[in-house]
Amino acid sequence: MSLKSFFKKNKKNDTPPLSPFLNHILLRINKLVEKVASDIMIPRVDAVTLHIGQPLEESLEIIRKNGHSRFPVWKDKLDNIVGILYLKDILYQIQKKDEKLVLSEEKITQSMLRESFFIPESKKVESLLKEFQAKKIHMAVVIDEYGGFSGIVTLEDVLEVIIGDIQDEYDFEEVSIKKINEELYEVDARTSLEELEETLAIDFGEYKEEIDTIGGLIYNKIERVPKIGEEIKIDHIVYQVIKKEGNKILTLKLKLMPLNNDDHRE
């Protein structure tokens, strides 16, 4: 029985009304059954990965900075994910070797990894939750139609669809849309177009059919990596790239311009 069917069955029975919290959960479960892996995954560009042959000392520093306990590991190229490295497995190896272990000389090897669980982008999230439970694992590697690395989905990502955002001791709440004045905003490039629509009372129209985030919109329109400080005008909004990391846009400044008749504005 699916989660949605379970709640529907209990709602029809002569049982007391659901609490506000359970009603909230039910509404989110309705969304869960419609979602697929690509809707909730951490995309390739944001996924923290390690690679075969990477010095253990360097790997531990990456682990320390990110606060995760599981990392996809690739060999030769990012599209070739060969396993998952668990922090607890590394710590066990360090403890077992004790004083004989020299971190700067040790490197990640295939023998340190656990098997990857691969899923397609179209994998239903409800089905994925059941497989996570059955396999007793917490991470899946998402692959695209060509078998390339598309991103990762964790058990936490799935649960957040049902109960909302889960904050742990390594999570820091960040404001994705910061208002500077009535016309100027600073925005995290990962902010969804839907969230921007709700906050700024604008309409991205047909862009939402193919694009999820504001950073994705910029890449889609100019078809190249923008420079720091570069301004891109799309409809009645001027976007300025103010922070990058490599080829990845991190932060944008948005300036709302006076509307023309053809511009989208709610």
mmCIF file of C-alpha atoms in Angstrom:
data_model
loop_
_atom_site.group_PDB
_atom_site.id
_atom_site.type_symbol
_atom_site.label_atom_id
_atom_site.label_comp_id
_atom_site.label_asym_id
_atom_site.label_seq_id
_atom_site.Cartn_x
_atom_site.Cartn_y
_atom_site.Cartn_z
ATOM 1 C CA MET A 1 0.000 0.000 0.000
ATOM 2 C CA SER A 2 1.314 3.435 -0.927
ATOM 3 C CA LEU A 3 1.654 6.233 1.622
ATOM 4 C CA LYS A 4 -1.106 8.176 -0.116
ATOM 5 C CA SER A 5 -3.489 5.165 -0.096
ATOM 6 C CA PHE A 6 -2.783 4.570 3.596
ATOM 7 C CA PHE A 7 -3.825 8.076 4.580
ATOM 8 C CA LYS A 8 -6.895 7.983 2.299
ATOM 9 C CA LYS A 9 -8.062 4.677 3.794
ATOM 10 C CA ASN A 10 -7.715 5.954 7.337
ATOM 11 C CA LYS A 11 -9.470 9.180 6.460
ATOM 12 C CA LYS A 12 -12.543 7.244 5.204
ATOM 13 C CA ASN A 13 -12.790 5.150 8.366
ATOM 14 C CA ASP A 14 -14.711 6.316 11.422
ATOM 15 C CA THR A 15 -11.642 7.842 12.983
ATOM 16 C CA PRO A 16 -11.157 11.259 14.573
ATOM 17 C CA PRO A 17 -10.115 14.078 12.207
ATOM 18 C CA LEU A 18 -6.431 14.273 11.432
ATOM 19 C CA SER A 19 -4.369 16.771 13.379
ATOM 20 C CA PRO A 20 -3.089 19.880 11.552
ATOM 21 C CA PHE A 21 0.369 18.296 11.462
ATOM 22 C CA LEU A 22 -0.904 15.088 9.821
ATOM 23 C CA ASN A 23 -2.981 17.111 7.379
ATOM 24 C CA HIS A 24 0.211 18.947 6.472
ATOM 25 C CA ILE A 25 1.991 15.612 5.963
ATOM 26 C CA LEU A 26 -0.873 14.338 3.790
ATOM 27 C CA LEU A 27 -0.665 17.368 1.533
ATOM 28 C CA ARG A 28 3.067 16.857 1.119
ATOM 29 C CA ILE A 29 2.600 13.139 0.402
ATOM 30 C CA ASN A 30 0.272 14.121 -2.435
ATOM 31 C CA LYS A 31 3.240 16.010 -3.865
ATOM 32 C CA LEU A 32 5.602 13.098 -3.187
ATOM 33 C CA VAL A 33 3.773 10.682 -5.494
ATOM 34 C CA GLU A 34 4.112 13.149 -8.368
ATOM 35 C CA LYS A 35 7.848 13.735 -7.969
ATOM 36 C CA VAL A 36 10.755 11.931 -9.627
ATOM 37 C CA ALA A 37 14.435 11.812 -8.683
ATOM 38 C CA SER A 38 15.423 14.741 -10.911
ATOM 39 C CA ASP A 39 12.959 16.978 -9.018
ATOM 40 C CA ILE A 40 14.706 16.605 -5.661
ATOM 41 C CA MET A 41 18.285 15.565 -6.459
ATOM 42 C CA ILE A 42 21.403 17.540 -5.629
ATOM 43 C CA PRO A 43 22.526 18.319 -9.201
ATOM 44 C CA ARG A 44 25.935 17.298 -10.508
ATOM 45 C CA VAL A 45 27.244 20.881 -10.323
ATOM 46 C CA ASP A 46 26.465 21.051 -6.565
ATOM 47 C CA ALA A 47 27.382 17.480 -5.578
ATOM 48 C CA VAL A 48 30.558 17.086 -3.513
ATOM 49 C CA THR A 49 32.586 14.182 -4.904
ATOM 50 C CA LEU A 50 35.963 12.538 -4.354
ATOM 51 C CA HIS A 51 38.097 10.513 -6.758
ATOM 52 C CA ILE A 52 40.197 7.370 -6.825
ATOM 53 C CA GLY A 53 43.815 8.200 -5.999
ATOM 54 C CA GLN A 54 42.912 11.330 -4.038
ATOM 55 C CA PRO A 55 45.158 11.741 -0.960
ATOM 56 C CA LEU A 56 43.328 10.753 2.213
ATOM 57 C CA GLU A 57 44.495 13.916 3.969
ATOM 58 C CA GLU A 58 42.950 16.075 1.228
ATOM 59 C CA SER A 59 39.770 13.984 1.254
ATOM 60 C CA LEU A 60 39.326 14.348 5.008
ATOM 61 C CA GLU A 61 39.642 18.127 4.698
ATOM 62 C CA ILE A 62 36.853 18.143 2.083
ATOM 63 C CA ILE A 63 34.748 15.940 4.353
ATOM 64 C CA ARG A 64 35.393 18.253 7.317
ATOM 65 C CA LYS A 65 34.361 21.351 5.363
ATOM 66 C CA ASN A 66 31.151 19.828 3.999
ATOM 67 C CA GLY A 67 29.964 17.876 7.015
ATOM 68 C CA HIS A 68 28.538 14.963 5.004
ATOM 69 C CA SER A 69 29.103 11.306 5.849
ATOM 70 C CA ARG A 70 28.850 9.753 2.356
ATOM 71 C CA PHE A 71 30.533 10.834 -0.882
ATOM 72 C CA PRO A 72 30.311 9.545 -4.476
ATOM 73 C CA VAL A 73 33.757 8.591 -5.798
ATOM 74 C CA TRP A 74 34.728 8.716 -9.471
ATOM 75 C CA LYS A 75 37.592 7.289 -11.501
ATOM 76 C CA ASP A 76 39.192 8.982 -14.539
ATOM 77 C CA LYS A 77 36.146 11.201 -15.159
ATOM 78 C CA LEU A 78 33.153 12.490 -13.192
ATOM 79 C CA ASP A 79 30.675 10.454 -15.234
ATOM 80 C CA ASN A 80 32.349 7.248 -14.027
ATOM 81 C CA ILE A 81 31.120 6.880 -10.433
ATOM 82 C CA VAL A 82 32.722 3.715 -9.024
ATOM 83 C CA GLY A 83 31.436 3.675 -5.455
ATOM 84 C CA ILE A 84 30.449 5.540 -2.306
ATOM 85 C CA LEU A 85 32.944 6.464 0.400
ATOM 86 C CA TYR A 86 31.576 6.362 3.955
ATOM 87 C CA LEU A 87 33.265 8.552 6.545
ATOM 88 C CA LYS A 88 32.897 5.826 9.177
ATOM 89 C CA ASP A 89 34.812 3.389 6.941
ATOM 90 C CA ILE A 90 37.746 5.802 6.655
ATOM 91 C CA LEU A 91 37.739 6.390 10.402
ATOM 92 C CA TYR A 92 37.766 2.622 10.946
ATOM 93 C CA GLN A 93 40.781 2.258 8.633
ATOM 94 C CA ILE A 94 42.595 5.043 10.478
ATOM 95 C CA GLN A 95 41.850 3.457 13.839
ATOM 96 C CA LYS A 96 42.906 -0.010 12.627
ATOM 97 C CA LYS A 97 46.251 1.174 11.237
ATOM 98 C CA ASP A 98 46.777 3.563 14.148
ATOM 99 C CA GLU A 99 50.328 4.988 14.198
ATOM 100 C CA LYS A 100 51.350 3.167 11.023
ATOM 101 C CA LEU A 101 48.998 5.313 8.937
ATOM 102 C CA VAL A 102 50.484 8.416 7.295
ATOM 103 C CA LEU A 103 47.527 10.407 5.950
ATOM 104 C CA SER A 104 49.578 12.369 3.434
ATOM 105 C CA GLU A 105 50.754 9.103 1.853
ATOM 106 C CA GLU A 106 47.444 7.198 1.867
ATOM 107 C CA LYS A 107 45.045 7.537 -1.081
ATOM 108 C CA ILE A 108 41.462 6.561 -1.820
ATOM 109 C CA THR A 109 41.308 3.061 -3.321
ATOM 110 C CA GLN A 110 38.461 0.963 -4.709
ATOM 111 C CA SER A 111 38.654 -1.347 -1.690
ATOM 112 C CA MET A 112 37.564 1.531 0.584
ATOM 113 C CA LEU A 113 34.281 2.026 -1.278
ATOM 114 C CA ARG A 114 30.812 0.597 -0.984
ATOM 115 C CA GLU A 115 28.713 -0.264 -4.019
ATOM 116 C CA SER A 116 26.835 2.592 -5.695
ATOM 117 C CA PHE A 117 23.050 2.460 -6.017
ATOM 118 C CA PHE A 118 22.209 3.897 -9.450
ATOM 119 C CA ILE A 119 18.778 5.232 -10.408
ATOM 120 C CA PRO A 120 17.443 7.052 -13.503
ATOM 121 C CA GLU A 121 16.299 10.672 -13.353
ATOM 122 C CA SER A 122 12.737 9.415 -13.905
ATOM 123 C CA LYS A 123 12.720 7.221 -10.767
ATOM 124 C CA LYS A 124 9.555 7.846 -8.724
ATOM 125 C CA VAL A 125 10.453 9.289 -5.316
ATOM 126 C CA GLU A 126 7.834 7.179 -3.527
ATOM 127 C CA SER A 127 9.411 4.024 -4.991
ATOM 128 C CA LEU A 128 12.888 5.286 -4.107
ATOM 129 C CA LEU A 129 11.904 5.699 -0.451
ATOM 130 C CA LYS A 130 10.840 2.047 -0.318
ATOM 131 C CA GLU A 131 14.145 0.939 -1.869
ATOM 132 C CA PHE A 132 16.139 3.039 0.590
ATOM 133 C CA GLN A 133 14.301 1.228 3.399
ATOM 134 C CA ALA A 134 14.688 -2.234 1.851
ATOM 135 C CA LYS A 135 18.385 -1.839 1.030
ATOM 136 C CA LYS A 136 19.152 0.058 4.260
ATOM 137 C CA ILE A 137 21.068 2.743 2.373
ATOM 138 C CA HIS A 138 20.921 6.536 2.426
ATOM 139 C CA MET A 139 22.225 7.647 -0.980
ATOM 140 C CA ALA A 140 21.460 7.017 -4.648
ATOM 141 C CA VAL A 141 23.468 8.144 -7.673
ATOM 142 C CA VAL A 142 21.231 9.631 -10.367
ATOM 143 C CA ILE A 143 22.195 8.989 -13.994
ATOM 144 C CA ASP A 144 20.877 10.644 -17.147
ATOM 145 C CA GLU A 145 19.602 8.957 -20.310
ATOM 146 C CA TYR A 146 23.175 8.505 -21.554
ATOM 147 C CA GLY A 147 24.406 6.912 -18.326
ATOM 148 C CA GLY A 148 26.252 10.043 -17.227
ATOM 149 C CA PHE A 149 26.361 11.350 -13.661
ATOM 150 C CA SER A 150 23.385 13.662 -13.149
ATOM 151 C CA GLY A 151 23.370 14.122 -9.359
ATOM 152 C CA ILE A 152 22.641 12.423 -6.051
ATOM 153 C CA VAL A 153 19.559 11.861 -3.912
ATOM 154 C CA THR A 154 19.778 11.115 -0.199
ATOM 155 C CA LEU A 155 17.219 9.721 2.214
ATOM 156 C CA GLU A 156 17.137 13.173 3.809
ATOM 157 C CA ASP A 157 16.138 14.717 0.460
ATOM 158 C CA VAL A 158 13.187 12.311 0.223
ATOM 159 C CA LEU A 159 12.060 12.882 3.809
ATOM 160 C CA GLU A 160 12.202 16.643 3.323
ATOM 161 C CA VAL A 161 9.557 16.292 0.603
ATOM 162 C CA ILE A 162 7.237 14.795 3.238
ATOM 163 C CA ILE A 163 7.980 16.758 6.402
ATOM 164 C CA GLY A 164 9.785 19.851 5.172
ATOM 165 C CA ASP A 165 13.372 21.036 5.451
ATOM 166 C CA ILE A 166 15.519 19.076 7.909
ATOM 167 C CA GLN A 167 18.273 21.066 9.604
ATOM 168 C CA ASP A 168 21.138 19.240 11.289
ATOM 169 C CA GLU A 169 24.202 20.505 13.133
ATOM 170 C CA TYR A 170 26.020 21.034 9.833
ATOM 171 C CA ASP A 171 23.232 22.977 8.115
ATOM 172 C CA PHE A 172 23.199 26.749 8.188
ATOM 173 C CA GLU A 173 20.050 28.617 7.249
ATOM 174 C CA GLU A 174 20.733 31.048 4.427
ATOM 175 C CA VAL A 175 18.392 33.638 3.004
ATOM 176 C CA SER A 176 18.098 32.861 -0.714
ATOM 177 C CA ILE A 177 16.470 36.207 -1.588
ATOM 178 C CA LYS A 178 17.792 39.328 0.144
ATOM 179 C CA LYS A 179 15.999 42.610 -0.459
ATOM 180 C CA ILE A 180 18.295 45.627 -0.827
ATOM 181 C CA ASN A 181 15.593 48.119 -1.838
ATOM 182 C CA GLU A 182 12.311 48.130 -3.774
ATOM 183 C CA GLU A 183 14.058 47.460 -7.079
ATOM 184 C CA LEU A 184 17.233 45.611 -6.083
ATOM 185 C CA TYR A 185 17.633 42.072 -4.715
ATOM 186 C CA GLU A 186 20.543 39.726 -4.013
ATOM 187 C CA VAL A 187 19.687 36.135 -4.894
ATOM 188 C CA ASP A 188 21.281 32.698 -4.485
ATOM 189 C CA ALA A 189 21.670 31.226 -7.996
ATOM 190 C CA ARG A 190 20.017 27.994 -6.800
ATOM 191 C CA THR A 191 16.765 29.811 -5.985
ATOM 192 C CA SER A 192 13.838 28.346 -7.914
ATOM 193 C CA LEU A 193 11.908 30.422 -10.419
ATOM 194 C CA GLU A 194 8.730 29.585 -8.483
ATOM 195 C CA GLU A 195 10.145 31.036 -5.258
ATOM 196 C CA LEU A 196 11.189 34.211 -7.057
ATOM 197 C CA GLU A 197 7.729 34.515 -8.591
ATOM 198 C CA GLU A 198 6.090 34.301 -5.175
ATOM 199 C CA THR A 199 8.512 36.715 -3.503
ATOM 200 C CA LEU A 200 8.840 39.355 -6.222
ATOM 201 C CA ALA A 201 5.352 39.048 -7.776
ATOM 202 C CA ILE A 202 6.730 38.362 -11.255
ATOM 203 C CA ASP A 203 5.982 35.706 -13.854
ATOM 204 C CA PHE A 204 8.683 33.722 -15.661
ATOM 205 C CA GLY A 205 6.092 32.272 -18.038
ATOM 206 C CA GLU A 206 7.337 29.573 -20.403
ATOM 207 C CA TYR A 207 10.849 29.614 -18.896
ATOM 208 C CA LYS A 208 9.536 27.417 -16.048
ATOM 209 C CA GLU A 209 8.751 24.588 -18.455
ATOM 210 C CA GLU A 210 12.436 23.788 -18.984
ATOM 211 C CA ILE A 211 14.333 25.675 -16.256
ATOM 212 C CA ASP A 212 14.218 25.243 -12.471
ATOM 213 C CA THR A 213 16.609 27.829 -11.007
ATOM 214 C CA ILE A 214 17.579 31.428 -11.653
ATOM 215 C CA GLY A 215 21.182 30.369 -12.321
ATOM 216 C CA GLY A 216 19.900 27.896 -14.898
ATOM 217 C CA LEU A 217 17.961 30.696 -16.581
ATOM 218 C CA ILE A 218 21.144 32.735 -17.045
ATOM 219 C CA TYR A 219 23.043 29.804 -18.578
ATOM 220 C CA ASN A 220 20.080 29.014 -20.832
ATOM 221 C CA LYS A 221 19.824 32.560 -22.180
ATOM 222 C CA ILE A 222 23.495 33.355 -22.859
ATOM 223 C CA GLU A 223 24.699 29.765 -23.521
ATOM 224 C CA ARG A 224 28.109 30.366 -21.956
ATOM 225 C CA VAL A 225 29.725 30.992 -18.567
ATOM 226 C CA PRO A 226 29.197 34.642 -17.542
ATOM 227 C CA LYS A 227 31.913 36.819 -16.046
ATOM 228 C CA ILE A 228 31.908 38.407 -12.595
ATOM 229 C CA GLY A 229 30.136 41.764 -12.834
ATOM 230 C CA GLU A 230 28.518 40.925 -16.175
ATOM 231 C CA GLU A 231 24.934 42.136 -16.607
ATOM 232 C CA ILE A 232 22.299 40.137 -18.491
ATOM 233 C CA LYS A 233 18.874 41.643 -19.277
ATOM 234 C CA ILE A 234 15.954 39.232 -19.577
ATOM 235 C CA ASP A 235 12.544 40.833 -20.038
ATOM 236 C CA HIS A 236 12.255 43.592 -17.392
ATOM 237 C CA ILE A 237 14.975 42.269 -15.064
ATOM 238 C CA VAL A 238 18.716 42.958 -15.198
ATOM 239 C CA TYR A 239 20.819 40.178 -13.647
ATOM 240 C CA GLN A 240 24.376 40.855 -12.485
ATOM 241 C CA VAL A 241 26.743 38.029 -11.549
ATOM 242 C CA ILE A 242 28.408 39.026 -8.275
ATOM 243 C CA LYS A 243 29.855 35.721 -7.064
ATOM 244 C CA LYS A 244 31.178 32.610 -8.825
ATOM 245 C CA GLU A 245 33.118 29.449 -8.036
ATOM 246 C CA GLY A 246 34.866 28.205 -11.149
ATOM 247 C CA ASN A 247 32.203 27.989 -13.861
ATOM 248 C CA LYS A 248 29.395 27.909 -11.325
ATOM 249 C CA ILE A 249 27.276 31.001 -10.580
ATOM 250 C CA LEU A 250 26.745 31.398 -6.833
ATOM 251 C CA THR A 251 25.058 34.778 -6.350
ATOM 252 C CA LEU A 252 23.198 37.227 -8.568
ATOM 253 C CA LYS A 253 21.974 40.773 -8.124
ATOM 254 C CA LEU A 254 18.530 41.405 -9.627
ATOM 255 C CA LYS A 255 17.316 44.845 -10.667
ATOM 256 C CA LEU A 256 13.631 45.242 -11.551
ATOM 257 C CA MET A 257 13.198 47.635 -14.470
ATOM 258 C CA PRO A 258 10.030 49.549 -15.471
ATOM 259 C CA LEU A 259 7.568 47.230 -17.203
ATOM 260 C CA ASN A 260 6.755 47.236 -20.891
ATOM 261 C CA ASN A 261 3.420 45.936 -22.110
ATOM 262 C CA ASP A 262 4.945 42.668 -23.288
ATOM 263 C CA ASP A 263 6.771 41.958 -20.006
ATOM 264 C CA HIS A 264 5.503 39.335 -17.565
ATOM 265 C CA ARG A 265 4.420 40.737 -14.221
ATOM 266 C CA GLU A 266 1.691 39.444 -11.915
#
